[in-house]
Coordinates of C-alpha atoms in Angstrom, one line a residue:
Chain A
M1 CA 110.8 2.2 25.7
A2 CA 109.1 4.4 23.2
T3 CA 106.1 5.9 24.6
R4 CA 103.0 5.2 22.3
K5 CA 100.7 7.8 20.9
R6 CA 97.0 7.4 21.8
T7 CA 95.7 5.6 18.9
L8 CA 92.0 6.7 17.8
L9 CA 89.5 3.8 15.9
K10 CA 86.8 5.4 14.3
V11 CA 83.8 3.2 14.0
I12 CA 80.5 3.6 12.7
I13 CA 77.4 1.2 12.8
L14 CA 75.1 1.0 10.3
G15 CA 71.8 -1.1 9.7
D16 CA 68.1 -0.8 9.6
S17 CA 66.1 1.6 11.8
G18 CA 65.2 0.1 14.8
V19 CA 67.6 -2.8 15.0
G20 CA 69.3 -1.4 18.1
K21 CA 72.4 0.3 17.3
T22 CA 72.0 3.1 19.9
S23 CA 71.3 0.5 22.2
L24 CA 74.4 -1.6 21.4
M25 CA 76.4 1.6 21.4
N26 CA 75.2 2.9 24.7
Q27 CA 75.3 -0.5 26.2
F28 CA 79.2 -0.8 25.5
V29 CA 79.9 2.6 26.6
N30 CA 77.8 3.8 29.4
K31 CA 76.7 0.1 30.5
K32 CA 73.1 0.8 30.5
F33 CA 70.0 0.0 28.5
S34 CA 67.1 1.6 28.1
N35 CA 63.6 1.5 26.4
Q36 CA 63.4 4.9 26.0
Y37 CA 66.0 6.2 23.2
K38 CA 64.3 8.5 20.8
A39 CA 65.0 7.3 17.2
T40 CA 68.3 8.7 16.2
I41 CA 68.2 11.4 13.6
G42 CA 71.0 12.3 11.6
A43 CA 73.9 10.5 13.7
D44 CA 75.3 10.5 17.3
F45 CA 78.4 9.8 18.5
L46 CA 80.5 8.4 21.9
T47 CA 83.9 7.4 22.5
K48 CA 85.2 5.2 25.0
E49 CA 88.9 4.0 25.8
V50 CA 90.0 0.4 25.8
Q51 CA 92.8 -1.5 25.9
V52 CA 93.8 -3.8 23.3
E53 CA 96.6 -5.8 24.4
D54 CA 99.2 -3.2 26.0
R55 CA 97.9 -0.4 23.9
L56 CA 95.4 2.5 25.2
V57 CA 93.0 3.0 22.2
T58 CA 90.1 5.6 22.1
M59 CA 87.3 4.3 20.0
Q60 CA 85.0 7.1 18.5
I61 CA 81.8 5.5 17.8
W62 CA 79.4 6.9 15.4
D63 CA 75.5 5.7 15.5
T64 CA 73.7 6.6 12.6
A65 CA 70.1 7.0 11.4
G66 CA 68.4 3.7 10.2
Q67 CA 66.2 5.1 7.6
E68 CA 67.3 5.0 3.8
R69 CA 66.5 8.5 3.3
F70 CA 69.2 9.5 6.0
Q71 CA 72.2 7.6 3.8
S72 CA 72.7 11.1 2.4
L73 CA 74.1 12.6 5.6
G74 CA 76.3 9.3 5.9
V75 CA 79.3 10.7 4.0
A76 CA 80.7 13.0 6.7
F77 CA 80.6 10.1 9.2
Y78 CA 81.8 7.3 6.8
R79 CA 85.0 9.2 6.0
G80 CA 88.1 7.5 7.6
A81 CA 86.4 4.6 9.5
D82 CA 88.5 2.1 10.5
C83 CA 86.1 -0.2 11.1
C84 CA 82.6 -0.5 10.2
V85 CA 79.8 -2.7 12.2
L86 CA 76.6 -3.8 10.5
V87 CA 73.4 -4.6 12.7
Y88 CA 70.5 -6.3 12.1
D89 CA 67.7 -8.1 14.3
V90 CA 67.5 -11.8 14.0
N91 CA 63.8 -11.6 14.8
L92 CA 63.5 -9.3 11.3
L93 CA 64.2 -10.7 8.0
K94 CA 64.2 -7.7 6.3
S95 CA 67.2 -5.9 8.5
F96 CA 69.1 -9.3 7.8
E97 CA 68.4 -8.7 3.5
S98 CA 69.7 -5.3 4.5
L99 CA 73.1 -6.2 5.3
S100 CA 74.3 -6.4 1.7
N101 CA 73.0 -3.0 0.8
W102 CA 74.7 -1.6 4.0
R103 CA 77.6 -3.0 3.3
D104 CA 77.9 -1.9 -0.4
E105 CA 76.8 1.7 0.3
F106 CA 79.3 1.9 3.3
L107 CA 82.1 0.9 0.3
V108 CA 80.8 3.3 -2.1
Q109 CA 80.7 6.5 0.4
A110 CA 83.8 5.5 2.8
S111 CA 85.9 4.3 -0.6
P112 CA 88.6 2.7 1.9
S113 CA 91.9 2.2 0.2
D114 CA 91.7 -1.9 0.5
P115 CA 88.0 -2.5 0.1
E116 CA 88.5 -6.2 -0.2
N117 CA 90.3 -6.4 3.2
F118 CA 88.3 -3.6 5.2
P119 CA 87.1 -4.7 8.6
F120 CA 83.9 -5.3 8.7
M121 CA 82.2 -7.0 11.9
V122 CA 78.2 -8.3 11.8
L123 CA 76.2 -8.1 15.2
G124 CA 73.0 -10.1 15.1
N125 CA 71.0 -8.3 18.0
K126 CA 67.9 -8.7 19.7
V127 CA 68.3 -12.5 20.8
D128 CA 66.9 -12.1 24.2
I129 CA 63.7 -11.1 22.5
D130 CA 61.1 -14.0 23.6
G131 CA 63.7 -16.4 24.6
G132 CA 64.8 -17.0 21.2
N133 CA 61.5 -18.1 20.0
S134 CA 60.8 -15.3 17.5
R135 CA 63.9 -15.4 15.6
V136 CA 63.8 -15.8 11.9
V137 CA 67.7 -15.7 10.9
S138 CA 69.1 -18.5 12.1
E139 CA 73.2 -18.4 13.1
K140 CA 74.3 -20.7 10.6
R141 CA 72.6 -18.3 7.9
A142 CA 74.5 -15.5 9.3
K143 CA 77.5 -16.9 9.6
T144 CA 77.4 -18.6 6.2
W145 CA 76.2 -14.4 4.8
C146 CA 79.6 -13.3 7.0
A147 CA 81.8 -16.1 5.2
S148 CA 80.9 -15.2 2.2
K149 CA 81.6 -11.6 2.5
G150 CA 85.1 -12.2 3.1
D151 CA 84.7 -13.8 6.5
I152 CA 83.4 -11.1 8.4
P153 CA 83.6 -11.8 12.3
Y154 CA 80.1 -12.4 13.7
F155 CA 78.4 -12.2 16.9
E156 CA 74.8 -12.8 18.2
T157 CA 74.2 -10.3 20.7
S158 CA 71.4 -8.7 23.2
A159 CA 72.3 -5.1 24.2
K160 CA 69.3 -5.4 26.6
D161 CA 70.9 -7.9 28.5
D162 CA 74.4 -7.0 27.8
L163 CA 75.3 -10.4 26.4
N164 CA 78.4 -10.3 23.8
V165 CA 78.4 -6.6 23.6
D166 CA 81.7 -6.0 25.3
V167 CA 83.7 -9.0 23.3
A168 CA 82.2 -7.8 20.0
F169 CA 83.4 -4.4 20.7
Q170 CA 86.9 -5.6 22.0
C171 CA 86.8 -7.6 18.4
I172 CA 86.0 -4.3 16.9
A173 CA 89.0 -2.6 18.3
K174 CA 91.6 -5.6 18.0
N175 CA 90.3 -6.0 14.0
A176 CA 90.7 -2.2 13.2
L177 CA 94.0 -2.1 14.8
K178 CA 95.2 -5.0 12.9
N179 CA 94.0 -3.0 9.6
E180 CA 96.1 0.1 10.7
T181 CA 99.4 -1.8 11.7
D182 CA 98.9 -3.7 8.1
E183 CA 98.8 -0.8 6.5
E184 CA 101.9 0.9 8.0
I185 CA 103.6 -2.4 7.6
Y186 CA 104.0 -2.4 11.2
L187 CA 105.5 -5.3 12.6
P188 CA 102.6 -5.9 15.5
D189 CA 104.8 -7.5 18.1
T190 CA 103.4 -6.7 21.1
I191 CA 99.7 -7.4 19.9
D192 CA 98.6 -11.2 19.6
F193 CA 95.8 -12.0 17.4
S194 CA 95.9 -16.1 18.1
S195 CA 94.0 -15.9 20.9
G196 CA 90.6 -17.2 20.0
S197 CA 87.1 -16.4 21.4
T198 CA 85.5 -18.4 24.2
H199 CA 82.1 -17.5 23.3
T200 CA 80.5 -20.4 21.5
S201 CA 78.0 -18.3 19.9
S202 CA 80.1 -16.1 18.2
S203 CA 83.0 -16.3 16.3
C204 CA 85.8 -13.6 16.1
S205 CA 88.6 -13.8 13.2
C206 CA 91.1 -12.2 16.0
Chain B
M1 CA 62.8 41.8 69.6
S2 CA 60.5 39.0 68.8
L3 CA 57.8 41.9 67.7
L4 CA 60.6 43.4 65.5
F5 CA 61.2 40.1 64.2
L6 CA 57.5 39.4 63.7
L7 CA 57.0 42.6 62.3
N8 CA 59.7 41.7 59.8
S9 CA 58.5 38.4 58.9
V10 CA 55.2 39.8 58.2
A11 CA 56.8 42.8 55.8
M12 CA 59.4 40.1 54.2
N13 CA 55.8 37.7 53.7
M14 CA 54.0 41.0 52.4
S15 CA 56.6 41.8 49.6
F16 CA 56.7 38.5 48.7
I17 CA 53.1 38.6 48.1
L18 CA 53.2 41.8 46.4
V19 CA 56.0 40.4 44.0
V20 CA 53.7 37.3 43.0
L21 CA 50.6 39.5 42.5
S22 CA 52.5 41.9 40.4
T23 CA 53.6 39.2 38.4
L24 CA 49.8 37.9 38.3
C25 CA 48.4 41.0 37.1
R26 CA 50.9 41.3 34.6
E27 CA 50.0 37.7 33.3
E28 CA 46.5 38.4 33.4
K29 CA 47.1 42.2 31.3
R30 CA 49.4 40.1 28.9
L31 CA 46.2 37.8 28.2
R32 CA 43.7 40.4 27.9
K33 CA 46.2 42.3 25.1
W34 CA 46.6 38.6 23.1
R35 CA 42.9 38.3 23.8
K36 CA 41.9 41.6 22.3
M37 CA 44.6 41.2 19.3
I38 CA 43.3 37.6 18.4
G39 CA 39.5 38.5 18.9
V40 CA 37.0 35.6 19.0
G41 CA 38.0 32.4 17.4
G42 CA 40.6 34.2 15.8
A43 CA 38.2 36.9 14.3
D44 CA 40.1 39.8 14.5
W45 CA 43.5 38.4 14.0
K46 CA 44.0 38.9 10.4
H47 CA 43.3 42.7 10.4
Y48 CA 45.4 43.1 13.7
V49 CA 48.3 41.4 12.1
R50 CA 47.9 43.7 8.7
R51 CA 47.6 46.8 11.1
K52 CA 50.4 46.4 13.6
P53 CA 52.8 43.5 12.5
N54 CA 55.4 45.0 14.4
V55 CA 53.2 44.7 17.5
V56 CA 52.9 40.8 16.7
K57 CA 56.2 40.2 16.1
R58 CA 57.4 41.7 19.4
R59 CA 54.5 40.4 21.7
I60 CA 55.5 36.9 19.8
R61 CA 58.9 37.0 20.6
K62 CA 58.1 37.3 24.1
G63 CA 56.2 34.4 24.1
I64 CA 52.9 33.3 23.2
P65 CA 50.9 32.6 26.3
D66 CA 50.7 29.0 26.9
C67 CA 46.9 28.8 27.1
L68 CA 46.6 30.5 23.7
R69 CA 49.2 28.9 22.0
G70 CA 47.5 26.3 20.0
L71 CA 45.2 28.4 18.7
V72 CA 47.7 31.7 17.5
W73 CA 50.2 28.5 16.3
Q74 CA 47.0 28.0 13.7
L75 CA 46.3 31.5 12.9
I76 CA 50.3 32.4 12.2
S77 CA 51.0 29.5 10.5
G78 CA 47.7 29.5 8.0
S79 CA 46.8 25.8 8.7
R80 CA 43.3 27.5 9.8
D81 CA 42.5 28.5 6.4
L82 CA 43.8 25.0 5.0
L83 CA 41.3 23.5 7.3
L84 CA 38.4 25.0 6.5
M85 CA 38.8 24.8 3.0
H86 CA 39.5 21.0 3.0
Q87 CA 36.9 19.7 5.3
G88 CA 36.5 16.2 5.9
V89 CA 39.6 15.5 4.0
Y90 CA 41.7 14.3 7.2
E91 CA 39.2 12.0 8.0
Q92 CA 39.0 10.4 4.5
L93 CA 43.2 10.0 5.0
V94 CA 43.2 8.6 8.3
L95 CA 40.1 5.7 7.3
Y96 CA 40.1 5.0 4.3
E97 CA 43.5 5.4 2.6
T98 CA 46.9 3.5 3.1
S99 CA 50.2 3.8 3.2
S100 CA 53.1 2.3 2.5
S101 CA 54.8 3.6 5.6
E102 CA 52.3 2.5 8.3
L103 CA 55.5 -0.1 9.1
D104 CA 58.2 2.6 9.7
I105 CA 55.4 5.0 11.3
I106 CA 54.7 2.3 13.9
R107 CA 58.3 1.3 14.6
D108 CA 59.2 5.0 15.4
I109 CA 55.9 6.0 17.7
S110 CA 57.4 4.6 20.8
R111 CA 60.5 6.4 19.8
T112 CA 59.2 9.9 19.7
F113 CA 59.6 11.9 22.9
P114 CA 59.1 8.8 25.0
S115 CA 59.5 10.1 28.2
H116 CA 56.8 12.5 27.8
V117 CA 54.1 11.8 29.7
F118 CA 51.6 12.2 26.8
F119 CA 53.3 9.9 24.5
Q120 CA 54.5 7.4 27.2
Q121 CA 51.3 4.8 27.1
R122 CA 51.4 2.1 25.0
H123 CA 48.3 2.9 22.2
G124 CA 47.1 5.5 24.5
P125 CA 45.7 8.5 23.2
G126 CA 48.9 10.4 22.6
Q127 CA 50.6 7.4 20.6
R128 CA 47.2 6.8 18.4
S129 CA 47.2 10.4 17.5
L130 CA 50.6 10.5 16.6
Y131 CA 50.6 7.7 14.3
N132 CA 47.4 9.0 12.9
V133 CA 48.4 12.4 11.6
L134 CA 51.9 10.8 10.2
K135 CA 49.8 8.4 8.6
A136 CA 48.0 10.7 7.1
Y137 CA 50.5 13.1 6.3
S138 CA 52.3 9.8 4.1
V139 CA 49.4 9.7 2.0
Y140 CA 48.6 13.0 1.5
D141 CA 52.1 13.8 0.2
R142 CA 53.8 10.4 -1.4
A143 CA 56.8 11.8 -2.3
V144 CA 57.6 12.8 1.1
G145 CA 55.9 9.7 2.6
Y146 CA 57.1 9.6 6.5
V147 CA 60.7 10.7 7.3
Q148 CA 62.1 10.1 11.0
G149 CA 62.1 13.3 12.4
M150 CA 58.5 14.4 11.2
G151 CA 57.4 12.4 14.3
F152 CA 58.8 15.2 16.8
L153 CA 57.5 18.0 14.5
A154 CA 53.7 16.3 14.9
G155 CA 54.2 15.3 18.4
L156 CA 55.2 18.7 19.6
L157 CA 52.0 20.0 17.8
L158 CA 49.8 17.7 19.4
L159 CA 50.7 18.8 22.6
Y160 CA 48.6 22.1 22.0
M161 CA 45.9 20.8 19.2
S162 CA 43.9 18.4 17.9
E163 CA 45.0 15.5 15.2
E164 CA 43.0 17.3 12.4
D165 CA 44.6 20.7 13.5
A166 CA 47.9 19.1 13.7
F167 CA 47.8 17.6 10.6
W168 CA 46.9 20.7 8.8
L169 CA 50.0 23.0 10.5
L170 CA 52.4 19.9 9.5
V171 CA 50.9 20.4 5.7
A172 CA 51.2 24.1 6.0
L173 CA 54.8 24.0 7.3
L174 CA 55.9 21.5 4.6
K175 CA 53.9 22.8 1.5
G176 CA 55.0 26.4 2.4
A177 CA 51.4 28.6 3.5
V178 CA 53.2 31.1 4.9
H179 CA 56.7 30.9 4.5
A180 CA 59.3 28.7 2.2
P181 CA 58.1 25.0 2.0
M182 CA 60.3 22.8 4.2
E183 CA 59.5 19.3 2.8
G184 CA 63.3 19.5 0.7
L185 CA 63.9 18.6 4.5
Y186 CA 62.3 15.0 4.0
L187 CA 62.9 14.7 0.4
V188 CA 65.4 12.0 -1.0
G189 CA 68.5 13.6 -0.5
L190 CA 67.6 15.6 1.9
P191 CA 68.2 18.9 -0.1
L192 CA 67.0 21.3 2.4
V193 CA 69.3 20.0 5.0
Q194 CA 72.1 20.0 2.7
Q195 CA 71.4 23.8 2.0
Y196 CA 70.9 24.8 5.3
L197 CA 73.9 23.1 6.9
Y198 CA 76.4 24.8 4.1
Q199 CA 74.6 28.0 5.0
L200 CA 75.2 27.6 8.4
S201 CA 78.8 26.8 8.1
R202 CA 79.1 29.7 6.2
L203 CA 77.6 31.9 8.4
V204 CA 79.4 30.1 11.5
K205 CA 82.9 31.1 9.5
E206 CA 81.7 34.7 9.1
Q207 CA 80.2 35.6 12.2
L208 CA 82.3 33.5 14.6
P209 CA 85.7 33.1 12.7
K210 CA 87.8 31.6 15.6
L211 CA 85.3 29.3 16.2
G212 CA 85.2 28.6 12.3
A213 CA 88.6 28.4 11.8
H214 CA 88.8 25.7 14.7
F215 CA 86.0 23.6 13.5
D216 CA 87.8 23.0 10.3
E217 CA 91.3 22.2 12.1
E218 CA 89.1 19.6 14.4
M219 CA 87.5 18.5 10.9
I220 CA 84.0 19.4 12.5
N221 CA 81.1 19.4 9.8
P222 CA 77.7 21.2 10.5
S223 CA 75.7 17.7 9.5
M224 CA 77.6 16.2 13.1
Y225 CA 75.7 18.9 15.3
A226 CA 73.0 20.6 13.2
S227 CA 71.1 18.5 11.1
Q228 CA 68.7 17.7 13.7
W229 CA 68.2 21.2 14.5
F230 CA 66.6 21.7 11.1
I231 CA 65.3 18.5 11.0
T232 CA 63.1 19.0 13.8
V233 CA 63.3 22.5 14.6
F234 CA 65.1 22.0 17.6
S235 CA 62.3 19.7 19.1
Y236 CA 64.4 16.6 19.2
S237 CA 66.4 17.1 22.4
F238 CA 66.0 20.7 23.6
P239 CA 63.9 21.3 26.9
F240 CA 60.6 22.1 26.0
P241 CA 60.3 25.7 27.2
L242 CA 62.8 26.4 24.9
A243 CA 61.6 24.6 21.8
L244 CA 58.0 26.2 22.2
R245 CA 59.6 29.7 22.4
I246 CA 61.5 28.9 19.3
W247 CA 58.3 27.7 17.7
D248 CA 56.6 30.4 18.3
V249 CA 58.7 32.7 16.7
F250 CA 59.9 30.0 13.9
L251 CA 55.9 29.8 13.0
F252 CA 55.9 33.8 12.6
E253 CA 59.4 34.4 11.4
G254 CA 60.1 31.4 9.3
V255 CA 63.4 29.1 9.2
K256 CA 66.0 32.2 10.0
I257 CA 65.0 31.6 13.6
V258 CA 66.7 28.4 13.4
F259 CA 70.3 29.8 12.2
K260 CA 70.1 32.7 14.6
V261 CA 69.3 30.5 17.7
G262 CA 72.1 27.8 16.7
L263 CA 74.6 30.8 16.2
A264 CA 73.5 32.3 19.7
L265 CA 74.1 28.9 21.2
L266 CA 77.3 28.7 19.6
K267 CA 78.2 32.1 20.5
Y268 CA 77.3 31.9 24.0
C269 CA 79.3 28.9 24.5
H270 CA 82.3 29.9 22.2
D271 CA 84.8 30.5 24.6
D272 CA 84.6 26.8 26.0
L273 CA 84.3 25.3 22.3
V274 CA 87.4 27.1 20.9
N275 CA 89.5 25.0 23.3
L276 CA 87.9 21.4 22.9
P277 CA 89.2 19.3 21.0
F278 CA 87.4 17.1 18.5
E279 CA 85.5 14.2 20.7
K280 CA 84.6 16.8 23.6
L281 CA 83.9 19.2 21.1
V282 CA 81.2 16.8 19.6
H283 CA 80.0 15.8 22.8
A284 CA 79.7 19.9 24.1
L285 CA 77.7 20.5 20.6
R286 CA 75.3 17.9 21.2
N287 CA 75.1 18.5 25.0
F288 CA 74.7 22.2 25.7
P289 CA 75.0 23.5 29.4
E290 CA 71.8 24.2 31.1
D291 CA 72.1 28.1 31.3
A292 CA 72.8 28.2 27.8
L293 CA 69.4 26.7 27.1
R294 CA 67.3 29.3 29.2
P295 CA 65.0 30.9 26.7
D296 CA 65.3 34.5 28.4
T297 CA 69.0 34.0 27.8
L298 CA 69.3 32.7 24.9
L299 CA 66.4 34.3 22.6
P300 CA 67.5 38.0 23.1
M301 CA 70.8 37.0 22.2
A302 CA 69.5 35.2 18.8
F303 CA 67.0 38.1 18.0
S304 CA 70.3 40.1 17.7
I305 CA 71.9 38.4 15.1
K306 CA 71.3 39.4 11.6
V307 CA 71.2 36.8 9.2
S308 CA 68.3 37.3 6.6
K309 CA 70.2 39.1 3.9
R310 CA 73.4 36.8 3.9
L311 CA 70.9 33.9 4.2
E312 CA 69.6 34.8 0.9
E313 CA 73.0 35.6 -0.9
L314 CA 74.3 32.1 0.4
R315 CA 71.2 30.7 -0.8
V316 CA 72.0 31.7 -4.3
E317 CA 75.6 30.8 -4.1
Y318 CA 74.4 27.4 -3.1
E319 CA 72.3 27.0 -6.1
E320 CA 75.1 28.1 -8.4
M321 CA 77.4 26.0 -7.0
N322 CA 75.0 23.2 -7.5
K323 CA 74.0 24.2 -10.9
S324 CA 77.8 24.5 -12.0
A325 CA 78.6 21.1 -10.3
Q326 CA 75.4 19.4 -12.0
E327 CA 76.3 20.6 -15.4
S328 CA 80.0 19.0 -14.8
G329 CA 78.5 16.0 -14.0
T330 CA 80.2 16.0 -10.9
S331 CA 77.7 16.8 -8.0
L332 CA 74.5 15.0 -8.7
K333 CA 74.7 13.2 -5.8
P334 CA 74.3 14.9 -2.3
T335 CA 76.9 12.8 -1.0
N336 CA 79.3 14.7 -3.9
R337 CA 78.1 17.9 -2.6
T338 CA 78.9 18.0 1.0
R339 CA 82.2 16.7 0.0
G340 CA 82.9 19.7 -1.8
L341 CA 81.8 21.8 0.8
P342 CA 85.3 22.6 2.6
K343 CA 87.0 23.8 -0.1
L344 CA 84.5 26.1 -1.2
C345 CA 83.9 27.5 2.2

């Protein structure tokens, strides 16, 4: 049996300021939520090992500053990314409307070899707020947008209540890995992409 | 036996008391020196600085006494003069003007020093002052407006002075009352951040070649660890006792102390850093060990590192590089500038 090299996946989290990028990353990596995160300046970085099928994968997660002006520092982080996670706040329309810009900006700066098939993921965060009564972007609207951008997988999350965070990041790892193996024309005989997500409020193409 | 023990413990207590007393005396003497240097309300300060600049520099490097810090910061930054020249302006900015950055500022208020007692209370005096200072600045300088990171500067200042004083100190720093203006750290494209990161990466290679080569191998870019050093002048994630001592020197000597402290940190941790692979390296560069962050260890090391001359040369080099890149039309965007860095280093 061939020994597998440790696989590295570089994941970038983008989205407007205050939508919960830092909280999502920390919930996924450290299983913690805090009301006391500082606004991210520049970028932050955490890693986590995950098991995808039979492979051990190290996820290198870059959490970026959301303010537009910091985009000029972004290029160092965008380059070589295997997956880009776009986050918005379901209670803030503007953060949803910005998704297109974030996606375009990423594609311009990272210039991946196959932009059409580059793995993105959209997370609608803060679904816990006010029991869902203050949300302004419906799940349907978000999914329609994702479908129009080449079937981007979509999850509704709450970093605070740890809702769907793990599932979403697992899916991110799978998709990024799928992209990698496609590129290398490697037959993924050990990776099963047929199993669907069991979460009703989420969709994942993996 | 018991008498001996008693005498012994009395002697120990006495020596402890003596140590405390001598420390108190030294502190009292230090304060007296500082008070004399400043004069009533800062009246003698300028005169003293002109007459004995090196004494002032040396004393500031040892740390400004905490009870005088707010006043001295205003004197050395030139903000006191700005305030006196523009009476009533701050009030006007806070009360009568509106800013397009108001929502952005509000969103970040509770995310600025969230665990500090002064800023913890929602809508409390700390948060209100922070909001006012940032809003006033965003109106005063609409080209800069509000940029994340400025809150940490304003927040640190507010721990030592009134809102209006903090506002004018922010103006003095960004507009360059005494030293080079800092506004380029926050303008569109963050041009000064890009320049500082370039200078830092070069200095690392020159002064710590082994570490510089290791950074290259591991593809570590200074924007991965140092942008917040510059954008917030070490106030974002460094312990307050260290940040305050850095600020003492920063306000008097200018931004070169940020480079010196940065290089000193890398030098102090050098032998660990050169052995770490990428992920651990990034983590280590964002979480320095406690012993590296002790002011009395780190600062003397920082002071011994010489950077002034080289910084200036590298600034000229950076500008020329940018100019020629712009002429050839390849580097108008700061993103391209960063892209070009590794090749040119």
